[in-house]
Amino acid sequence: LIGKKMDKQAKEIENTVAGAQVEQVGEGILVKFDSGILFDTGKATLKPTAKENIAKLVATLNKESGTEILVLGHTDNTGSLAVNEKLSLERANAVRAYAISQGLSGGRIETEGKNYAEPIASNDTAAGRAENRRVEIVIVAGKKMQEEAKKQAGQ
């Protein structure tokens, strides 16, 4: 049940949200946005196109209210750890605040700033640093959806 619902939601996100990389991870969905799409360098203010994409994502997320969302902000290693911790959290919070303004329930969405602790590319090159500046949105089954699945499975 959970897998089918997540498959459906992942496909819809892929089809409706431009600039998003969508991966299915176990029974969850990982949506990655390049920070360049969402924010200017060193800033935490959402760009207009970012707002459009987040609004589309919220519309999809609201079709399945049984999911919970975690927004993770990431940076490259340029600048101090303190600056990057603050920037990564501010970016995650900017995405959360805009998602809530578009109708997503605040109780479903949490944020975390990861600074440069989880790079996906080398910080030794400009291209690698660009890949590391990103926002990831993790979508997982909430308790209600998990309980539903257990009931349907007869547990």
Coordinates of N, CA, C and O in Angstrom, one line a residue:
L1 N 0.8 -1.2 0.0 CA 0.0 0.0 0.0 C 0.9 1.3 0.0 O 0.7 2.1 -0.8
I2 N 1.8 1.3 0.9 CA 2.7 2.5 1.0 C 3.5 2.6 -0.2 O 3.6 3.7 -0.8
G3 N 4.1 1.5 -0.7 CA 4.9 1.6 -1.9 C 4.1 2.1 -3.1 O 4.6 2.9 -3.9
K4 N 2.9 1.6 -3.3 CA 2.0 2.0 -4.4 C 1.7 3.5 -4.3 O 1.8 4.2 -5.3
K5 N 1.4 4.0 -3.1 CA 1.1 5.4 -3.0 C 2.3 6.3 -3.2 O 2.2 7.3 -3.9
M6 N 3.5 5.8 -2.8 CA 4.7 6.6 -3.0 C 5.1 6.5 -4.5 O 5.6 7.6 -5.0
D7 N 4.9 5.4 -5.1 CA 5.2 5.3 -6.6 C 4.4 6.3 -7.3 O 4.9 7.1 -8.2
K8 N 3.1 6.4 -7.0 CA 2.2 7.3 -7.7 C 2.6 8.8 -7.4 O 2.7 9.6 -8.3
Q9 N 3.0 9.1 -6.2 CA 3.3 10.4 -5.8 C 4.7 10.8 -6.5 O 4.8 11.9 -7.0
A10 N 5.6 9.9 -6.5 CA 6.9 10.1 -7.2 C 6.7 10.5 -8.7 O 7.3 11.4 -9.2
K11 N 5.9 9.7 -9.3 CA 5.7 9.9 -10.8 C 5.0 11.3 -11.0 O 5.4 12.0 -11.9
E12 N 4.1 11.6 -10.1 CA 3.4 12.9 -10.3 C 4.4 14.1 -10.1 O 4.3 15.1 -10.8
I13 N 5.2 14.0 -9.1 CA 6.2 15.0 -8.8 C 7.2 15.1 -10.0 O 7.4 16.3 -10.5
E14 N 7.6 14.0 -10.6 CA 8.5 14.0 -11.7 C 7.8 14.8 -12.9 O 8.5 15.5 -13.6
N15 N 6.5 14.5 -13.1 CA 5.8 15.1 -14.2 C 5.4 16.6 -14.0 O 5.1 17.3 -15.0
T16 N 5.3 17.0 -12.8 CA 4.8 18.4 -12.6 C 5.8 19.4 -12.0 O 5.5 20.6 -12.1
V17 N 6.9 19.0 -11.4 CA 7.8 19.9 -10.8 C 9.1 20.0 -11.6 O 9.9 19.1 -11.6
A18 N 9.3 21.1 -12.3 CA 10.4 21.3 -13.2 C 11.7 21.5 -12.3 O 11.6 22.1 -11.2
G19 N 12.8 21.0 -12.7 CA 14.0 21.2 -12.0 C 14.2 20.3 -10.8 O 15.2 20.4 -10.1
A20 N 13.3 19.3 -10.6 CA 13.5 18.4 -9.4 C 14.0 17.1 -9.9 O 13.5 16.5 -10.9
Q21 N 14.9 16.5 -9.1 CA 15.4 15.2 -9.3 C 14.6 14.3 -8.3 O 14.6 14.6 -7.1
V22 N 13.9 13.3 -8.8 CA 13.1 12.5 -7.9 C 13.7 11.1 -7.9 O 13.9 10.4 -8.9
E23 N 13.9 10.6 -6.6 CA 14.4 9.2 -6.5 C 13.6 8.5 -5.4 O 13.2 9.2 -4.4
Q24 N 13.3 7.3 -5.7 CA 12.6 6.5 -4.7 C 13.7 5.8 -3.8 O 14.6 5.1 -4.4
V25 N 13.6 6.0 -2.5 CA 14.5 5.4 -1.6 C 13.7 4.5 -0.6 O 13.0 5.1 0.2
G26 N 13.8 3.2 -0.7 CA 12.9 2.4 0.1 C 11.5 2.7 -0.2 O 11.0 2.7 -1.3
E27 N 10.7 3.0 0.9 CA 9.3 3.3 0.8 C 9.1 4.8 0.9 O 8.0 5.3 1.0
G28 N 10.2 5.6 0.7 CA 10.2 7.0 0.7 C 10.5 7.6 -0.7 O 10.9 6.9 -1.6
I29 N 10.5 8.9 -0.7 CA 10.8 9.7 -1.9 C 11.8 10.8 -1.6 O 11.6 11.4 -0.5
L30 N 12.8 10.9 -2.4 CA 13.8 12.0 -2.2 C 13.7 12.9 -3.4 O 13.9 12.5 -4.5
V31 N 13.4 14.2 -3.1 CA 13.3 15.2 -4.2 C 14.5 16.1 -3.9 O 14.6 16.7 -2.8
K32 N 15.3 16.3 -5.0 CA 16.5 17.2 -4.8 C 16.3 18.4 -5.7 O 15.9 18.2 -6.9
F33 N 16.6 19.5 -5.2 CA 16.6 20.8 -6.0 C 18.0 21.4 -5.9 O 18.6 21.5 -4.8
D34 N 18.6 21.7 -7.0 CA 19.9 22.4 -7.1 C 19.6 23.8 -6.4 O 18.7 24.5 -6.8
S35 N 20.5 24.2 -5.5 CA 20.3 25.5 -4.8 C 20.2 26.6 -5.8 O 19.5 27.6 -5.6
G36 N 20.9 26.5 -6.9 CA 20.9 27.6 -7.9 C 19.6 27.8 -8.5 O 19.2 28.9 -9.0
I37 N 18.7 26.8 -8.5 CA 17.4 26.9 -9.0 C 16.5 27.6 -8.0 O 15.6 28.4 -8.3
L38 N 16.8 27.4 -6.7 CA 16.0 27.9 -5.6 C 16.4 29.3 -5.1 O 15.6 30.1 -4.8
F39 N 17.8 29.5 -5.0 CA 18.3 30.6 -4.3 C 19.5 31.2 -5.1 O 20.2 30.5 -5.8
D40 N 19.7 32.5 -4.9 CA 21.0 33.1 -5.4 C 22.1 32.7 -4.4 O 21.8 32.3 -3.3
T41 N 23.3 32.7 -4.9 CA 24.5 32.3 -4.1 C 24.5 33.0 -2.8 O 24.4 34.2 -2.7
G42 N 24.7 32.3 -1.7 CA 24.8 32.9 -0.4 C 23.6 33.5 0.2 O 23.6 34.1 1.2
K43 N 22.4 33.2 -0.5 CA 21.2 33.8 0.0 C 20.2 32.7 0.4 O 20.3 31.5 0.0
A44 N 19.1 33.1 1.1 CA 18.1 32.1 1.5 C 16.7 32.6 1.1 O 15.7 32.2 1.6
T45 N 16.7 33.6 0.2 CA 15.4 34.1 -0.4 C 15.0 33.3 -1.6 O 15.9 33.2 -2.6
L46 N 13.9 32.7 -1.6 CA 13.4 31.9 -2.8 C 13.3 32.7 -4.1 O 12.7 33.8 -4.0
K47 N 13.8 32.2 -5.2 CA 13.6 32.8 -6.5 C 12.1 32.6 -6.9 O 11.5 31.6 -6.5
P48 N 11.6 33.4 -7.8 CA 10.2 33.3 -8.3 C 10.0 31.9 -8.9 O 8.9 31.3 -8.6
T49 N 10.9 31.3 -9.7 CA 10.7 30.0 -10.3 C 10.6 28.9 -9.2 O 9.9 28.0 -9.3
A50 N 11.4 29.1 -8.1 CA 11.4 28.2 -7.0 C 10.1 28.2 -6.4 O 9.6 27.1 -6.0
K51 N 9.5 29.3 -6.2 CA 8.1 29.4 -5.6 C 7.1 28.6 -6.5 O 6.3 27.9 -5.9
E52 N 7.2 28.8 -7.8 CA 6.3 28.0 -8.7 C 6.5 26.5 -8.4 O 5.5 25.8 -8.3
N53 N 7.7 26.1 -8.4 CA 8.0 24.6 -8.2 C 7.6 24.1 -6.9 O 7.0 23.0 -6.8
I54 N 7.8 24.9 -5.8 CA 7.3 24.5 -4.5 C 5.8 24.4 -4.4 O 5.2 23.5 -3.8
A55 N 5.1 25.4 -5.1 CA 3.7 25.4 -5.1 C 3.2 24.1 -5.8 O 2.2 23.5 -5.3
K56 N 3.8 23.7 -6.9 CA 3.4 22.5 -7.6 C 3.7 21.3 -6.7 O 2.8 20.3 -6.7
L57 N 4.8 21.3 -6.0 CA 5.1 20.2 -5.1 C 4.1 20.1 -4.0 O 3.6 19.0 -3.7
V58 N 3.7 21.2 -3.4 CA 2.7 21.2 -2.4 C 1.3 20.7 -2.9 O 0.7 19.9 -2.2
A59 N 0.9 21.0 -4.1 CA -0.3 20.5 -4.7 C -0.3 19.0 -4.7 O -1.3 18.3 -4.4
T60 N 0.9 18.5 -5.1 CA 1.0 17.0 -5.2 C 1.0 16.4 -3.8 O 0.4 15.4 -3.5
L61 N 1.7 17.0 -2.8 CA 1.8 16.5 -1.5 C 0.5 16.5 -0.8 O 0.1 15.6 0.0
N62 N -0.4 17.5 -1.1 CA -1.7 17.6 -0.5 C -2.7 16.6 -1.0 O -3.7 16.3 -0.4
K63 N -2.3 15.9 -2.1 CA -3.2 14.8 -2.6 C -3.1 13.6 -1.7 O -3.9 12.7 -1.7
E64 N -1.9 13.5 -1.0 CA -1.7 12.3 -0.1 C -1.3 12.9 1.3 O -0.1 13.1 1.6
S65 N -2.3 13.1 2.1 CA -2.1 13.8 3.4 C -1.4 12.9 4.4 O -1.1 13.3 5.5
G66 N -1.2 11.6 4.1 CA -0.6 10.7 5.0 C 0.9 10.7 5.0 O 1.5 9.8 5.7
T67 N 1.5 11.6 4.3 CA 3.0 11.6 4.3 C 3.5 12.7 5.2 O 2.8 13.7 5.5
E68 N 4.7 12.5 5.6 CA 5.5 13.5 6.4 C 6.7 14.0 5.6 O 7.2 13.2 4.8
I69 N 7.1 15.2 5.7 CA 8.1 15.8 4.9 C 9.2 16.4 5.8 O 9.0 17.0 6.8
L70 N 10.4 16.1 5.3 CA 11.6 16.7 6.0 C 12.4 17.5 4.9 O 12.7 16.9 3.8
V71 N 12.7 18.8 5.1 CA 13.4 19.6 4.2 C 14.8 19.7 4.7 O 15.0 20.2 5.9
L72 N 15.8 19.3 3.9 CA 17.2 19.3 4.3 C 18.0 20.4 3.5 O 18.0 20.3 2.2
G73 N 18.6 21.3 4.1 CA 19.4 22.3 3.4 C 20.8 21.9 3.5 O 21.4 21.5 4.5
H74 N 21.5 22.0 2.3 CA 23.0 21.7 2.2 C 23.7 22.8 1.6 O 23.2 23.6 0.8
T75 N 25.0 22.9 1.9 CA 25.9 24.0 1.3 C 27.1 23.3 0.8 O 27.4 22.1 1.1
D76 N 28.0 24.1 0.1 CA 29.3 23.7 -0.2 C 30.2 24.1 1.0 O 29.7 24.6 2.0
N77 N 31.5 23.8 0.9 CA 32.4 24.1 2.1 C 33.0 25.5 2.0 O 34.0 25.8 2.7
T78 N 32.5 26.4 1.1 CA 33.0 27.8 1.1 C 32.5 28.5 2.3 O 31.3 28.6 2.5
G79 N 33.4 29.2 3.0 CA 33.0 29.9 4.2 C 33.1 29.0 5.4 O 33.4 27.9 5.4
S80 N 32.8 29.7 6.6 CA 33.0 29.0 7.8 C 31.8 28.0 8.1 O 30.8 28.1 7.5
L81 N 32.1 27.1 9.0 CA 31.0 26.1 9.4 C 29.8 26.9 9.9 O 28.7 26.6 9.6
A82 N 30.1 27.9 10.8 CA 29.0 28.6 11.4 C 28.1 29.3 10.3 O 26.9 29.3 10.4
V83 N 28.7 29.9 9.3 CA 28.0 30.6 8.2 C 27.2 29.5 7.5 O 26.0 29.8 7.1
N84 N 27.8 28.4 7.2 CA 27.1 27.4 6.4 C 26.0 26.7 7.2 O 25.0 26.3 6.6
E85 N 26.2 26.5 8.5 CA 25.1 25.9 9.3 C 23.9 26.9 9.3 O 22.7 26.4 9.1
K86 N 24.1 28.1 9.4 CA 23.0 29.1 9.4 C 22.3 29.2 8.1 O 21.1 29.1 8.0
L87 N 23.1 29.2 7.0 CA 22.6 29.3 5.6 C 21.8 28.1 5.3 O 20.7 28.2 4.7
S88 N 22.3 26.9 5.6 CA 21.6 25.7 5.2 C 20.2 25.6 5.9 O 19.2 25.2 5.3
L89 N 20.2 26.0 7.2 CA 18.9 26.0 7.9 C 18.0 27.0 7.4 O 16.8 26.8 7.3
E90 N 18.5 28.2 7.1 CA 17.7 29.3 6.6 C 17.0 28.9 5.3 O 15.9 29.2 5.0
R91 N 17.8 28.2 4.4 CA 17.2 27.8 3.1 C 16.1 26.7 3.4 O 15.1 26.8 2.7
A92 N 16.4 25.8 4.2 CA 15.4 24.7 4.5 C 14.1 25.4 5.1 O 13.0 25.1 4.7
N93 N 14.3 26.4 6.0 CA 13.2 27.1 6.6 C 12.4 27.9 5.6 O 11.2 28.0 5.7
A94 N 13.1 28.5 4.6 CA 12.5 29.3 3.5 C 11.5 28.4 2.7 O 10.4 28.7 2.4
V95 N 12.0 27.2 2.4 CA 11.2 26.2 1.7 C 10.0 25.8 2.5 O 8.8 25.8 2.0
R96 N 10.2 25.5 3.8 CA 9.1 25.1 4.7 C 8.0 26.3 4.8 O 6.8 26.0 4.6
A97 N 8.5 27.5 5.0 CA 7.6 28.6 5.2 C 6.8 28.8 3.9 O 5.5 29.0 4.0
Y98 N 7.4 28.7 2.7 CA 6.7 28.9 1.5 C 5.7 27.8 1.3 O 4.5 28.0 0.8
A99 N 6.1 26.6 1.6 CA 5.2 25.4 1.4 C 3.9 25.6 2.3 O 2.8 25.3 1.8
I100 N 4.1 26.0 3.5 CA 3.0 26.3 4.4 C 2.1 27.4 3.9 O 0.9 27.3 3.9
S101 N 2.7 28.4 3.3 CA 1.9 29.5 2.7 C 1.1 29.1 1.5 O 0.1 29.7 1.2
Q102 N 1.5 28.0 0.9 CA 0.8 27.4 -0.2 C -0.2 26.3 0.2 O -0.8 25.7 -0.7
G103 N -0.4 26.1 1.5 CA -1.4 25.2 1.9 C -1.0 23.9 2.5 O -1.8 23.1 2.9
L104 N 0.3 23.7 2.7 CA 0.8 22.5 3.3 C 0.7 22.6 4.8 O 1.0 23.7 5.4
S105 N 0.2 21.6 5.5 CA 0.0 21.6 6.9 C 1.4 21.7 7.6 O 2.3 20.9 7.3
G106 N 1.6 22.7 8.5 CA 2.8 22.9 9.2 C 3.2 21.7 10.0 O 4.4 21.4 10.3
G107 N 2.2 20.9 10.5 CA 2.5 19.7 11.3 C 3.1 18.6 10.5 O 3.7 17.6 11.1
R108 N 3.1 18.7 9.2 CA 3.7 17.6 8.4 C 5.1 17.8 7.9 O 5.7 17.0 7.4
I109 N 5.6 19.1 8.2 CA 6.9 19.4 7.6 C 7.9 19.9 8.6 O 7.6 20.8 9.4
E110 N 9.1 19.3 8.6 CA 10.2 19.7 9.5 C 11.4 20.1 8.7 O 11.5 19.8 7.5
T111 N 12.4 20.8 9.3 CA 13.5 21.2 8.6 C 14.8 20.9 9.3 O 14.8 20.7 10.5
E112 N 15.9 20.8 8.6 CA 17.2 20.5 9.2 C 18.2 21.2 8.3 O 18.2 21.1 7.0
G113 N 19.2 21.8 8.9 CA 20.3 22.4 8.1 C 21.5 21.4 8.2 O 21.9 21.0 9.3
K114 N 22.0 21.0 7.1 CA 23.1 20.0 7.1 C 24.5 20.6 6.8 O 25.5 19.9 6.7
N115 N 24.5 21.9 6.6 CA 25.8 22.6 6.3 C 26.5 21.9 5.2 O 25.9 21.5 4.2
Y116 N 27.8 21.7 5.3 CA 28.5 20.9 4.2 C 28.9 19.5 4.7 O 29.8 18.9 4.1
A117 N 28.2 19.0 5.7 CA 28.5 17.7 6.2 C 28.2 16.5 5.3 O 28.7 15.4 5.6
E118 N 27.3 16.7 4.3 CA 26.9 15.5 3.5 C 27.1 15.9 2.0 O 26.1 15.9 1.3
P119 N 28.3 16.1 1.6 CA 28.5 16.4 0.2 C 28.2 15.2 -0.7 O 28.4 14.0 -0.3
I120 N 27.7 15.5 -1.9 CA 27.5 14.4 -2.9 C 28.5 14.5 -4.1 O 28.5 13.7 -5.0
A121 N 29.3 15.5 -4.0 CA 30.4 15.7 -5.0 C 31.6 16.3 -4.3 O 31.5 16.8 -3.1
S122 N 32.7 16.4 -5.0 CA 33.9 17.0 -4.4 C 33.8 18.5 -4.3 O 33.3 19.2 -5.2
N123 N 34.2 19.0 -3.1 CA 34.2 20.5 -2.9 C 35.5 21.1 -3.5 O 35.7 22.3 -3.4
D124 N 36.3 20.3 -4.2 CA 37.5 20.8 -4.8 C 37.3 21.5 -6.1 O 38.3 22.1 -6.6
T125 N 36.1 21.3 -6.7 CA 35.9 22.0 -8.0 C 34.6 22.8 -7.9 O 33.7 22.6 -7.1
A126 N 34.5 23.8 -8.8 CA 33.3 24.6 -8.9 C 32.1 23.8 -9.2 O 31.0 24.0 -8.6
A127 N 32.2 22.8 -10.1 CA 31.1 22.0 -10.5 C 30.6 21.1 -9.3 O 29.4 21.0 -9.0
G128 N 31.6 20.6 -8.5 CA 31.3 19.8 -7.3 C 30.6 20.6 -6.3 O 29.6 20.2 -5.7
R129 N 31.1 21.8 -6.0 CA 30.5 22.7 -5.0 C 29.1 23.1 -5.4 O 28.2 23.1 -4.6
A130 N 28.8 23.3 -6.7 CA 27.5 23.6 -7.2 C 26.5 22.4 -6.9 O 25.4 22.6 -6.5
E131 N 27.0 21.2 -7.1 CA 26.2 20.0 -6.8 C 25.8 19.9 -5.3 O 24.8 19.5 -4.9
N132 N 26.8 20.3 -4.5 CA 26.6 20.2 -3.0 C 25.7 21.2 -2.5 O 25.1 21.0 -1.4
R133 N 25.5 22.4 -3.2 CA 24.6 23.4 -2.7 C 23.2 23.0 -3.2 O 22.8 23.1 -4.4
R134 N 22.4 22.4 -2.3 CA 21.1 21.8 -2.7 C 20.1 21.8 -1.6 O 20.5 21.9 -0.4
V135 N 18.9 21.6 -1.9 CA 17.9 21.3 -0.9 C 17.2 20.0 -1.2 O 16.9 19.7 -2.4
E136 N 17.1 19.1 -0.3 CA 16.5 17.8 -0.4 C 15.2 17.8 0.4 O 15.2 18.3 1.5
I137 N 14.2 17.2 -0.3 CA 12.9 17.0 0.4 C 12.7 15.5 0.5 O 12.6 14.8 -0.5
V138 N 12.6 15.1 1.8 CA 12.4 13.6 2.0 C 10.9 13.5 2.4 O 10.4 14.1 3.3
I139 N 10.2 12.6 1.6 CA 8.8 12.3 1.8 C 8.6 10.9 2.3 O 9.1 10.0 1.6
V140 N 8.1 10.7 3.4 CA 7.9 9.3 4.0 C 6.5 9.1 4.5 O 5.7 10.1 4.7
A141 N 6.1 7.9 4.6 CA 4.8 7.6 5.2 C 4.7 8.0 6.6 O 5.6 7.8 7.4
G142 N 3.6 8.7 6.9 CA 3.3 9.1 8.3 C 2.7 8.0 9.1 O 2.4 6.9 8.5
K143 N 2.6 8.2 10.4 CA 2.0 7.1 11.2 C 0.7 6.6 10.8 O 0.4 5.4 10.8
K144 N -0.2 7.6 10.3 CA -1.5 7.2 9.9 C -1.5 6.2 8.7 O -2.2 5.2 8.6
M145 N -0.6 6.6 7.7 CA -0.5 5.8 6.5 C 0.1 4.4 6.9 O -0.3 3.4 6.4
Q146 N 1.0 4.4 7.8 CA 1.6 3.1 8.2 C 0.6 2.2 8.9 O 0.6 1.0 8.7
E147 N -0.3 2.8 9.8 CA -1.3 2.1 10.4 C -2.3 1.5 9.4 O -2.8 0.4 9.6
E148 N -2.7 2.3 8.4 CA -3.6 1.9 7.4 C -3.0 0.6 6.7 O -3.7 -0.3 6.4
A149 N -1.7 0.7 6.4 CA -1.1 -0.4 5.6 C -1.1 -1.7 6.5 O -1.3 -2.7 6.0
K150 N -0.8 -1.5 7.8 CA -0.8 -2.7 8.7 C -2.2 -3.3 8.7 O -2.4 -4.5 8.7
K151 N -3.3 -2.5 8.8 CA -4.6 -3.0 8.8 C -5.0 -3.7 7.6 O -5.6 -4.8 7.6
Q152 N -4.6 -3.2 6.4 CA -4.8 -3.8 5.1 C -4.1 -5.1 5.0 O -4.5 -6.0 4.3
A153 N -2.9 -5.2 5.6 CA -2.1 -6.4 5.6 C -2.6 -7.4 6.6 O -2.1 -8.5 6.6
G154 N -3.5 -7.0 7.4 CA -4.1 -7.9 8.4 C -3.2 -8.1 9.7 O -3.3 -9.2 10.3
Q155 N -2.4 -7.1 10.0 CA -1.5 -7.3 11.1 C -2.2 -6.7 12.4 O -2.7 -5.7 12.4

